[in-house]
Tab-separated table of C-alpha atoms in Angstrom:
chain	number	residue	atom	x	y	z
T	1	MET	CA	-27.051	69.377	90.185
T	2	LYS	CA	-26.525	65.599	90.161
T	3	LYS	CA	-25.325	65.767	86.553
T	4	ILE	CA	-22.721	68.348	87.455
T	5	ILE	CA	-21.444	66.230	90.348
T	6	TYR	CA	-21.311	63.087	88.184
T	7	ALA	CA	-19.513	64.980	85.416
T	8	PHE	CA	-16.973	66.305	87.921
T	9	LEU	CA	-16.398	62.815	89.358
T	10	MET	CA	-15.875	61.326	85.896
T	11	LEU	CA	-13.434	64.081	84.984
T	12	THR	CA	-11.547	63.500	88.242
T	13	LEU	CA	-11.395	59.769	87.553
T	14	PHE	CA	-9.834	60.253	84.122
T	15	VAL	CA	-7.351	62.861	85.293
T	16	SER	CA	-6.294	60.926	88.396
T	17	CYS	CA	-5.585	57.749	86.414
T	18	GLU	CA	-3.008	59.455	84.244
T	19	ASN	CA	0.307	57.613	84.431
T	20	GLU	CA	3.400	59.792	84.367
T	21	ASP	CA	6.707	57.956	84.140
T	22	HIS	CA	8.948	61.023	84.446
T	23	GLY	CA	11.282	59.462	81.888
T	24	VAL	CA	12.068	56.401	84.053
T	25	ASP	CA	11.016	52.855	83.249
T	26	VAL	CA	10.882	51.254	86.702
T	27	ASN	CA	10.433	47.793	85.199
T	28	ASN	CA	13.737	47.950	83.350
T	29	TYR	CA	16.442	49.131	85.743
T	30	ASN	CA	19.709	49.505	83.831
T	31	GLY	CA	21.910	51.181	86.438
T	32	THR	CA	24.662	49.784	88.616
T	33	SER	CA	23.827	46.549	90.425
T	34	VAL	CA	22.926	47.306	94.048
T	35	THR	CA	21.959	45.236	97.078
T	36	TYR	CA	19.109	46.000	99.483
T	37	PHE	CA	16.738	44.480	102.060
T	38	THR	CA	13.920	42.903	100.049
T	39	ALA	CA	11.190	42.996	102.722
T	40	GLY	CA	11.362	46.713	103.370
T	41	THR	CA	13.141	48.338	106.258
T	42	ALA	CA	11.505	46.996	109.427
T	43	GLY	CA	10.142	43.901	111.127
T	44	THR	CA	9.214	42.443	114.522
T	45	TYR	CA	10.770	39.300	115.977
T	46	TYR	CA	8.852	37.649	118.825
T	47	VAL	CA	11.394	35.644	120.813
T	48	SER	CA	10.613	32.660	123.036
T	49	ASP	CA	12.373	29.478	124.095
T	50	ILE	CA	10.918	27.730	121.045
T	51	SER	CA	10.998	30.502	118.405
T	52	GLU	CA	12.878	29.960	115.182
T	53	ASN	CA	15.591	32.269	113.904
T	54	PHE	CA	14.375	35.446	112.211
T	55	LYS	CA	15.392	35.415	108.552
T	56	ILE	CA	15.967	38.640	106.644
T	57	GLN	CA	16.368	38.400	102.893
T	58	ILE	CA	18.667	40.679	100.924
T	59	GLY	CA	18.487	40.975	97.177
T	60	SER	CA	20.475	42.321	94.282
T	61	THR	CA	19.224	44.014	91.144
T	62	GLU	CA	21.112	41.500	88.997
T	63	LYS	CA	22.600	38.021	89.014
T	64	ASN	CA	26.339	37.538	89.022
T	65	SER	CA	28.546	34.639	87.943
T	66	ALA	CA	30.411	34.741	91.284
T	67	ASP	CA	29.324	34.690	94.921
T	68	ARG	CA	28.958	38.147	96.473
T	69	THR	CA	29.614	38.522	100.195
T	70	TYR	CA	28.579	41.520	102.297
T	71	GLN	CA	29.350	42.483	105.880
T	72	ILE	CA	26.415	42.890	108.251
T	73	GLN	CA	27.013	45.461	110.961
T	74	VAL	CA	24.981	46.243	114.050
T	75	ASP	CA	24.374	49.983	114.025
T	76	PRO	CA	25.604	51.893	117.119
T	77	GLU	CA	22.085	53.371	117.466
T	78	SER	CA	20.664	49.893	118.239
T	79	THR	CA	19.136	49.434	121.672
T	80	ALA	CA	19.336	45.637	121.346
T	81	THR	CA	22.533	44.129	122.726
T	82	GLN	CA	24.369	41.351	120.915
T	83	GLY	CA	24.796	38.362	123.227
T	84	VAL	CA	21.900	39.531	125.439
T	85	ASP	CA	18.838	40.083	123.214
T	86	PHE	CA	20.108	38.416	120.044
T	87	SER	CA	23.070	37.015	118.179
T	88	LEU	CA	23.782	36.896	114.475
T	89	ALA	CA	24.239	33.464	112.923
T	90	SER	CA	26.936	35.133	110.800
T	91	SER	CA	28.332	38.636	110.417
T	92	THR	CA	28.331	38.204	106.627
T	93	VAL	CA	25.724	37.319	104.053
T	94	THR	CA	26.429	35.756	100.677
T	95	ILE	CA	24.365	36.001	97.524
T	96	PRO	CA	25.334	32.807	95.681
T	97	ALA	CA	26.478	32.863	92.056
T	98	GLY	CA	23.517	32.853	89.686
T	99	SER	CA	21.115	34.123	92.360
T	100	TYR	CA	19.446	37.382	93.266
T	101	PHE	CA	19.024	36.620	96.987
T	102	GLY	CA	20.880	35.841	100.208
T	103	GLU	CA	19.682	35.556	103.795
T	104	ILE	CA	20.701	36.846	107.227
T	105	GLU	CA	19.614	34.961	110.358
T	106	VAL	CA	19.049	36.655	113.693
T	107	VAL	CA	18.983	34.305	116.693
T	108	GLY	CA	16.777	35.539	119.529
T	109	ILE	CA	17.854	35.029	123.136
T	110	ALA	CA	14.718	34.627	125.250
T	111	ALA	CA	16.628	34.890	128.554
T	112	GLY	CA	17.757	38.426	127.664
T	113	ALA	CA	14.886	39.783	125.579
T	114	SER	CA	12.286	42.050	127.179
T	115	THR	CA	8.527	42.364	126.737
T	116	ASP	CA	9.036	46.085	126.012
T	117	GLY	CA	11.299	45.161	123.114
T	118	THR	CA	14.620	46.493	121.900
T	119	ASN	CA	15.509	47.818	118.471
T	120	LEU	CA	18.162	46.029	116.435
T	121	ILE	CA	19.421	48.076	113.486
T	122	LEU	CA	21.370	46.159	110.848
T	123	ASN	CA	23.417	47.701	108.046
T	124	ILE	CA	24.595	46.006	104.846
T	125	VAL	CA	28.148	47.141	104.130
T	126	GLY	CA	29.210	47.014	100.520
T	127	ASN	CA	32.392	47.853	98.688
T	128	GLU	CA	33.402	49.133	95.274
T	129	SER	CA	32.782	45.813	93.519
T	130	ASN	CA	29.618	45.004	95.534
T	131	PRO	CA	27.742	48.289	96.116
T	132	VAL	CA	24.639	48.653	98.284
T	133	MET	CA	21.786	51.134	98.102
T	134	VAL	CA	22.210	54.342	100.085
T	135	ASN	CA	21.067	54.120	103.724
T	136	THR	CA	20.484	50.377	103.605
T	137	GLN	CA	19.251	49.641	107.122
T	138	TYR	CA	16.847	47.137	108.615
T	139	ASN	CA	15.149	47.880	111.960
T	140	LEU	CA	14.134	44.755	113.836
T	141	LEU	CA	12.115	45.067	117.027
T	142	VAL	CA	13.161	42.142	119.253
T	143	VAL	CA	10.348	41.379	121.722
T	144	LEU	CA	10.026	38.651	124.344
T	145	SER	CA	6.910	36.635	123.585
T	146	CYS	CA	5.118	35.519	126.729
T	147	PRO	CA	3.457	32.120	126.529
T	148	ILE	CA	-0.310	32.072	126.845
T	149	VAL	CA	-1.372	30.073	129.853
T	150	ALA	CA	-5.039	29.215	129.640
T	151	PRO	CA	-7.021	26.265	130.964
T	152	PHE	CA	-8.575	25.131	127.718
T	153	THR	CA	-10.911	22.197	128.128
T	154	GLY	CA	-12.617	20.248	125.468
């Protein structure tokens, strides 16, 4: 019985390791250059009086010889309020010439942020010459970080 189980496991191992590419080489993208959020689609920003700005990187699938500038829009579905929970350092982001990456900075406002958190949804807006991936959104949970007060003694 053990031999049958081992044989079945070995067969499963070989079959499950089969690599199907479906005709697409993901390591050599040759389509239209597109821009996207490089760190996925979500993050959490803990805001306090001393917290740094939250940086969100965007990337492009290819370099360009000229700067590329994109609009950053706050989605109407956001529960975070600009000027209360956060502000944007800029409403645009630029990918410099010769680079794949640019950066957006979100400035947290501790006086307005809540411990329950609010959801900030950012959209990259492209145009015909600077397209973006479909449904390019970044969800940032903006949460007030409470300081830890503890009588540590040494």
